[in-house]
Coordinates of C-alpha atoms in Angstrom, one line a residue:
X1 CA 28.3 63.7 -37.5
X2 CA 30.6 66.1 -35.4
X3 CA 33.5 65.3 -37.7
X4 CA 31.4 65.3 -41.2
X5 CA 30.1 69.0 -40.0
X6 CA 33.2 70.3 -38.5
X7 CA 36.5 69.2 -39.3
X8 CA 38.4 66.8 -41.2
X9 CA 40.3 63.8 -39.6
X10 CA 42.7 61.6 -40.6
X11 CA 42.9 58.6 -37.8
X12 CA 46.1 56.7 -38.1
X13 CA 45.1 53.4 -36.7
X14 CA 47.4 52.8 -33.2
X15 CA 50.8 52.5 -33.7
X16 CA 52.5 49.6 -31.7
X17 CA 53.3 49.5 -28.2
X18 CA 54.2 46.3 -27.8
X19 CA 55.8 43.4 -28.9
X20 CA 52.9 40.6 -30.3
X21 CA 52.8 37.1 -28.3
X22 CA 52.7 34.7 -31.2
X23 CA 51.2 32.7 -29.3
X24 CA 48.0 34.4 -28.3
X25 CA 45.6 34.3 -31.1
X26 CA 44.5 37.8 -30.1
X27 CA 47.1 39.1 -31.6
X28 CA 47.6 37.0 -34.3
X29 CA 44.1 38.5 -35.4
X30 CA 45.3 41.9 -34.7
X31 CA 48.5 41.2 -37.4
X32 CA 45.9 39.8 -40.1
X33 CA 43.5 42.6 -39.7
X34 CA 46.3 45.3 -39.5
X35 CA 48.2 43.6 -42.8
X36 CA 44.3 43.5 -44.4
X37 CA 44.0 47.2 -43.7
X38 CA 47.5 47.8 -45.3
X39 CA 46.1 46.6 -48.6
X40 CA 42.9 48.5 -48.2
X41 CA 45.3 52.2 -48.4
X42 CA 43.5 54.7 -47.0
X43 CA 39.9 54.4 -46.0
X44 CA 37.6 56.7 -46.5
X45 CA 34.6 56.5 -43.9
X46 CA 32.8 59.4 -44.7
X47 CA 33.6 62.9 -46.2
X48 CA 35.3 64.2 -43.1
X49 CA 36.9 61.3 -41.6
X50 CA 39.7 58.9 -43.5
X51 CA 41.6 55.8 -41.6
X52 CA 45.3 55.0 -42.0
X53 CA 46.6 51.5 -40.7
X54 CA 50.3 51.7 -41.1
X55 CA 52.5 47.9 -41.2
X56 CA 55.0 48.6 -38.4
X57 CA 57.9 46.9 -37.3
X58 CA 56.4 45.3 -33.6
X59 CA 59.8 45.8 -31.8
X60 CA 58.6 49.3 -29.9
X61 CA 61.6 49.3 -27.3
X62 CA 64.3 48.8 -30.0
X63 CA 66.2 52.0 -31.2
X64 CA 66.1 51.0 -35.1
X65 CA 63.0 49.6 -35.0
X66 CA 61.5 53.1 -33.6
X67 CA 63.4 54.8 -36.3
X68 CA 62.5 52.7 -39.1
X69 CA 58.6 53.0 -38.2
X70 CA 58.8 56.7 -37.6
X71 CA 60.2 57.4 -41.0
X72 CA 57.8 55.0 -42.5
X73 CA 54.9 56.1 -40.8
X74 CA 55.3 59.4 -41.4
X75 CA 56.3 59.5 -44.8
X76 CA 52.8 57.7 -45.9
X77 CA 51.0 60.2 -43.0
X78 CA 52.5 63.2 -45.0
X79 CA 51.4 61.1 -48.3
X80 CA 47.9 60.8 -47.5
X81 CA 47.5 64.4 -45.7
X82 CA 48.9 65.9 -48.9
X83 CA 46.2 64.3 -51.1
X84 CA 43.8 65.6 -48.8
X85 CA 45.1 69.0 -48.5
X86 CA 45.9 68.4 -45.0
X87 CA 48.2 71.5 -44.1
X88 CA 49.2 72.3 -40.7
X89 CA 47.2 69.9 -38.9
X90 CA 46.5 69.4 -35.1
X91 CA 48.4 66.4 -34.1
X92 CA 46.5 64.5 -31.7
X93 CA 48.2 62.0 -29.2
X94 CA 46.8 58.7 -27.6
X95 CA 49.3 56.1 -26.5
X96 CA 52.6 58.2 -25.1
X97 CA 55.2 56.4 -27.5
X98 CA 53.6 58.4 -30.3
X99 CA 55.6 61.6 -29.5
X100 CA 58.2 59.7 -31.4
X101 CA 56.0 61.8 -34.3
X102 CA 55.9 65.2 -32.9
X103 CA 57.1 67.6 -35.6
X104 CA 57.1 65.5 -38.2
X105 CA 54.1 67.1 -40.2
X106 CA 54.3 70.4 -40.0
X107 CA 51.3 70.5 -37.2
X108 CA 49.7 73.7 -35.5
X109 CA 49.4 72.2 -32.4
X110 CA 50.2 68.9 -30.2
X111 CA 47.1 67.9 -27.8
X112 CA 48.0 65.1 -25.8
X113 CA 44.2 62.9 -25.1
X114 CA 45.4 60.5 -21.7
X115 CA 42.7 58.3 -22.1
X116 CA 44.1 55.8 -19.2
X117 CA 47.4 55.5 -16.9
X118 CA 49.3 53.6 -19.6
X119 CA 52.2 52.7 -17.3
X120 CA 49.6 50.5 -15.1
X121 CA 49.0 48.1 -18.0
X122 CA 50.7 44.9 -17.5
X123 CA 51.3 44.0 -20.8
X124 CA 53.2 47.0 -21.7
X125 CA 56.7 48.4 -20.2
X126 CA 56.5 51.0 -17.3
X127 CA 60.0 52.6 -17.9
X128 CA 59.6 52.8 -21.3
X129 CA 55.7 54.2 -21.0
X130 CA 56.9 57.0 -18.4
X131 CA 59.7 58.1 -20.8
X132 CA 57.6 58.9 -23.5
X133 CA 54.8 60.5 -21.5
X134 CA 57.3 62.8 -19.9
X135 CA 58.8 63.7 -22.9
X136 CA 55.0 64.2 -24.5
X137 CA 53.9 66.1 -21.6
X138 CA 56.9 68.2 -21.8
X139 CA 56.2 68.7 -25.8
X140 CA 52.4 69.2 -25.5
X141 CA 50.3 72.5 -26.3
X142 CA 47.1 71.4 -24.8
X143 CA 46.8 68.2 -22.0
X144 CA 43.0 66.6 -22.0
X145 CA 42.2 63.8 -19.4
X146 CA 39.3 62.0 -18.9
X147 CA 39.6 61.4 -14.9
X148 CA 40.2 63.6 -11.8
X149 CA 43.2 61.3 -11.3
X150 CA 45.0 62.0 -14.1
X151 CA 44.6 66.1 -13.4
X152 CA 47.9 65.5 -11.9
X153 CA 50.0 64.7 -15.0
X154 CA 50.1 68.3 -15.7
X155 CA 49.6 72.1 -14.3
X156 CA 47.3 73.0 -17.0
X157 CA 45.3 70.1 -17.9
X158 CA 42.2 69.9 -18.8
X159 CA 39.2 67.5 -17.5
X160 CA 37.0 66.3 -20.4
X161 CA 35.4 63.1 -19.0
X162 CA 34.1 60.5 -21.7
X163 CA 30.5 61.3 -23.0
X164 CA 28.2 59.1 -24.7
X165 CA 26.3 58.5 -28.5
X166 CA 23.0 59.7 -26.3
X167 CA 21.0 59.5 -29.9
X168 CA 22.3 55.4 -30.5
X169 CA 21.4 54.2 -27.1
X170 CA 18.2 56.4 -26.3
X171 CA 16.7 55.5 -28.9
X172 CA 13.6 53.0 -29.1
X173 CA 14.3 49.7 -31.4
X174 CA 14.4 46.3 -31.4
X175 CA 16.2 44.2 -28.3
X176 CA 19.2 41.6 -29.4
X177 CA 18.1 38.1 -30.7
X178 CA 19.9 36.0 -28.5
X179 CA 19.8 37.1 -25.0
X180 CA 18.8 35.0 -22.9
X181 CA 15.5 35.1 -20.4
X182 CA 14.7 36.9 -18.3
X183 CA 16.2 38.9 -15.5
X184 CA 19.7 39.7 -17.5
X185 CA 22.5 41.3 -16.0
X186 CA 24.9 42.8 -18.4
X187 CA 28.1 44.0 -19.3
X188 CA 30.2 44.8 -22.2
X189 CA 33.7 45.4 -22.6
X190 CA 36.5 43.2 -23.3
X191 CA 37.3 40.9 -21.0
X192 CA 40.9 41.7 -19.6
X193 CA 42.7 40.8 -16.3
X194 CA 40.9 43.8 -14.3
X195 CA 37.5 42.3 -14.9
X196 CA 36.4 40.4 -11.8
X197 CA 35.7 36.8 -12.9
X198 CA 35.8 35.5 -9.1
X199 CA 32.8 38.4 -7.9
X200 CA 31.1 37.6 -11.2
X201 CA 31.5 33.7 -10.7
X202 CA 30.2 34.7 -7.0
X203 CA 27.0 36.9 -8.0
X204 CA 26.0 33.6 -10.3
X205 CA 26.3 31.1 -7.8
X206 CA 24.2 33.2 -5.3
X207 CA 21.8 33.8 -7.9
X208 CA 21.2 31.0 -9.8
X209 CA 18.0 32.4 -11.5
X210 CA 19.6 35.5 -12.8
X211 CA 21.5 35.5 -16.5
X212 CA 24.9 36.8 -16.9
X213 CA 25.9 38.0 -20.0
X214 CA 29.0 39.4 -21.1
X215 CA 29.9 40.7 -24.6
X216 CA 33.5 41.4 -25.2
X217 CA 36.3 40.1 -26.7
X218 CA 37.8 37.1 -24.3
X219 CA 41.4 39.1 -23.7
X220 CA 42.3 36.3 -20.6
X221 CA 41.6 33.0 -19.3
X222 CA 38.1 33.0 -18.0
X223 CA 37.7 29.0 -16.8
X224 CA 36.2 30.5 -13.8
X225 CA 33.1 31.8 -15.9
X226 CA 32.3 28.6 -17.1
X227 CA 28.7 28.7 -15.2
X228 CA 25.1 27.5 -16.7
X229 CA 23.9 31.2 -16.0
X230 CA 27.0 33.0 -17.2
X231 CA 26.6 33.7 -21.1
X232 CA 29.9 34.7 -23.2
X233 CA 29.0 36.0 -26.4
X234 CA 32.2 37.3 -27.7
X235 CA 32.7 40.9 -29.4
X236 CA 29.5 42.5 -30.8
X237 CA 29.5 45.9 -33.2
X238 CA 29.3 49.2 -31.2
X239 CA 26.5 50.4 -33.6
X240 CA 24.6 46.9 -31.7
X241 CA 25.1 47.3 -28.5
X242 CA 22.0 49.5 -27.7
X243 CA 19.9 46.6 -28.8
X244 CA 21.7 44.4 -26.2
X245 CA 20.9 47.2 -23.3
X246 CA 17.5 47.4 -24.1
X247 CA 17.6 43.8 -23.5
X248 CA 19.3 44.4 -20.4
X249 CA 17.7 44.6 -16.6
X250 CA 20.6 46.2 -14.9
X251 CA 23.7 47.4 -16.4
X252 CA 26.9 46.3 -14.3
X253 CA 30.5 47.4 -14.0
X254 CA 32.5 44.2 -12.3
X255 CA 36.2 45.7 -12.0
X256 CA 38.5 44.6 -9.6
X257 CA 38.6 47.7 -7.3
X258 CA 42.2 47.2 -5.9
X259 CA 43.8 47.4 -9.2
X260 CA 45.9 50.4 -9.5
X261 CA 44.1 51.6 -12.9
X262 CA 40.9 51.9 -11.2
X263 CA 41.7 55.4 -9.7
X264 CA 42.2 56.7 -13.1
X265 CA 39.8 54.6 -15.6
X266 CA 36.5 56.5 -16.7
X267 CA 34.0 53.1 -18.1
X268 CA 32.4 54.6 -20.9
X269 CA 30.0 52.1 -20.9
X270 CA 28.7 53.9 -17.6
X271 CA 27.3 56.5 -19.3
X272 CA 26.1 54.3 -22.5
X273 CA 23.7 52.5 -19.9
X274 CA 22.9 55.5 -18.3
X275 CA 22.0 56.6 -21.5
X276 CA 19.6 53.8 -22.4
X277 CA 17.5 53.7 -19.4
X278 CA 19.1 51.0 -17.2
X279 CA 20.1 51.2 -13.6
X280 CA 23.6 50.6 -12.9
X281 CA 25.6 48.6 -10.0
X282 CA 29.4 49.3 -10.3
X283 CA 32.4 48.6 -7.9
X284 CA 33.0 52.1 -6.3
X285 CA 35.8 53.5 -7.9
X286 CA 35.9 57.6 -8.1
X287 CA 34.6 58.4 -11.7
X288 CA 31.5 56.6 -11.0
X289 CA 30.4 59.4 -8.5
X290 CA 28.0 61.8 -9.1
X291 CA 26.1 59.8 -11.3
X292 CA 23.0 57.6 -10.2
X293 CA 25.0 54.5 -9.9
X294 CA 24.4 51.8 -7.1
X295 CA 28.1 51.2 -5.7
X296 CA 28.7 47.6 -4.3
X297 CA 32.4 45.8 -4.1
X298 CA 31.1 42.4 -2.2
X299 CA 28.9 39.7 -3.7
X300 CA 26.6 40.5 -1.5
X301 CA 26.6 43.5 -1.8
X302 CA 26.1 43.4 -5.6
X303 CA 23.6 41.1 -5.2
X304 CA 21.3 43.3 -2.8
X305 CA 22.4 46.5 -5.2
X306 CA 21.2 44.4 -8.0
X307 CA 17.7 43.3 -6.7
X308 CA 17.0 46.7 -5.7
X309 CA 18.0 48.0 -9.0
X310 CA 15.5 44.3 -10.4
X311 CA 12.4 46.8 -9.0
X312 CA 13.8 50.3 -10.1
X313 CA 11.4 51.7 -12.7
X314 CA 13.5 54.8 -13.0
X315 CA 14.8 55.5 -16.4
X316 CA 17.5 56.9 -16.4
X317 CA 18.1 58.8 -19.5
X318 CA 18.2 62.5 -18.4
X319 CA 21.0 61.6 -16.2
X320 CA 23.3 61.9 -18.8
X321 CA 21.4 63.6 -22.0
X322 CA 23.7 66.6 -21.4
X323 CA 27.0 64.7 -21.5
X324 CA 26.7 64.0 -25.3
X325 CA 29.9 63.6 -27.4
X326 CA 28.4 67.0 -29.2
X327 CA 28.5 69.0 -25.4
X328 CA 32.4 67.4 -25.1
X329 CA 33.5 68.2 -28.4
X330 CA 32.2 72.5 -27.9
X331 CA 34.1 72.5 -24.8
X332 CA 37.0 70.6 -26.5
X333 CA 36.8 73.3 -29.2
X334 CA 36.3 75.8 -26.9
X335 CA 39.5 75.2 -25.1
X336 CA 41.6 75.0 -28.2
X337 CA 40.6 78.1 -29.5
X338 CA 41.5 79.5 -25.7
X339 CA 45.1 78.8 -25.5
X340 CA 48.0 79.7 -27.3
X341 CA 48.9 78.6 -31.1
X342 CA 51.4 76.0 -31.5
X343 CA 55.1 75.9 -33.4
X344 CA 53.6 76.8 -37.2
X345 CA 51.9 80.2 -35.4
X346 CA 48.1 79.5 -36.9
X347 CA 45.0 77.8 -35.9
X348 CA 44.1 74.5 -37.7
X349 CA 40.4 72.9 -38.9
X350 CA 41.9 69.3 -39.4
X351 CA 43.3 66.7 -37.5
X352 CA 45.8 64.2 -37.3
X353 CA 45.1 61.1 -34.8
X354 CA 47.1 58.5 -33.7

């Protein structure tokens, strides 16, 4: 709705930053689905927003390979932004190695989004991530983060923490089919190596009664969930999900507190269950705070945190009704409008995403 009302956006679906394990089928997926999208051309999702999945070349750290993709990728960026009447777009930045693209469309400003510390992943190259950041930072207008943590990328960035669809998940409906009985514990989100298998293996052992269920792509080996009580359903649409946390008794956020990335990440899910009532039980990492969350990093401990939140009647809804996507998006604006035009000298309404 804020994009149909406001602006237009053309997303250019993520660009690689990696290269694929042909081994995983993950990624194969990801290939099919990326090569499907190709065929597709541009979609067009509503009046305001259009999605571009351009067929790269999945060799991110070799020189050519870069070259070849930006020219490619850019040449059917400018294609599709000229049929729209895209002109002078704000260029948008997600993952770092994107800079590659800086100046390529004629854009009014560069806005750098750090969504995460990229250079923490595993699967991805430190070196080569910290390069392109620094160079990204360097080339910038306007710096948004979503953590405290990442305030220290740059002198003049800006703190715009995640909000939440409070409309989808506030709303009264229907609870998911196949959930199992009651009490449910939940959490959604794919399942990588920072999720905690052994203190969710842990919590089902010591509570045998209780139903774990986890919805999320399976992004790791998770043998060690193989419990009666622990249910893996696999991905599930985001427009779904409210029906699964209505279903829910206590929302839960399971990460493994000494990993690096948890001093920067920012769950959105945190405020999605917020936002549908539940009480929440999360490791204690530092974006949790403030917010009506029961902080546990023990078994034990997230088992007592989670039988007191079993008798919470609180809903918790208000919590979060002012941290919609709408509030983010004024502030966002707000900003924008606040500092200084970029390298074509005028303010833009549309957007460019990658």
């Amino acid at each position: 709705m804020l994009f149909r009302s406001r602006h237009r956006v053309l997303w250019v679906n993520s660009i690689t930053t990696r290269a694929p394990n042909l081994g995983s089928a993950n990624d194969l997926k990801k290939i099919l689905r990326k090569v499907r999208s190709w065929f597709r051309g541009v979609q067009i999702i509503h009046d305001r927003l259009r999605v571009l999945t351009p067929v790269v070349l999945p060799f991110p750290h070799w020189p050519w390979a870069q070259r070849f993709n930006r020219w490619l990728t850019s040449a059917l960026v400018r294609r599709a932004a000229r049929r729209w009447g895209l002109r002078h777009p704000q260029l948008w930045i997600f993952p770092p190695n994107a800079v590659d693209y800086v100046g390529q469309f004629g854009e009014s400003k560069v806005i750098y989004y750090c969504v995460d510390e990229w250079s923490q992943f595993r699967h991805l190259n430190r070196d080569f991530i910290l390069a392109k950041e620094r160079e990204l930072l360097a080339r910038a207008d306007v710096v948004f983060v979503v953590s405290k943590h990442l305030l220290g990328k740059h002198p003049r960035a800006h703190l715009i923490p995640h909000g939440v669809n409070f409309e989808l998940f506030a709303a009264p409906g229907p609870v998911a089919p196949d959930l199992p009985a009651k009490p449910v514990i939940g959490f959604y989100g794919n399942l990588y190596d920072w999720v905690d298998q052994n203190l969710l293996a842990a919590i089902a052992t010591l509570r045998p009664q209780w139903n774990l269920v986890l919805i999320g792509k399976i992004m790791t080996d998770v043998s060690r969930l193989q419990r009666p009580n622990i249910h893996l359903l696999g991905p599930r649409p985001y427009e779904a999900l409210p029906a699964y946390c209505r279903g829910f008794d206590v929302g839960i956020i399971p990460y493994k507190v000494n990993d690096p990335r948890m001093q920067s990440v920012n769950p959105l899910k945190l405020r999605e269950y917020l936002a549908a009532g539940l009480p929440v039980v999360s490791v204690d990492i530092p974006e949790v705070h403030g917010l009506p969350v029961r902080l546990a990093n023990t078994p034990e401990e997230f088992v007592a945190r989670i039988e007191e939140a079993l008798h919470d009647e609180t809903d918790y809804r208000e919590s979060v009704r002012a941290d919609s996507w709408a509030a983010r998006v004024a502030e966002i604006e707000w900003i924008l409008a606040d500092e200084p035009t970029g390298r074509s000298g005028q303010a833009a309404a549309n957007g460019l995403a990658h």
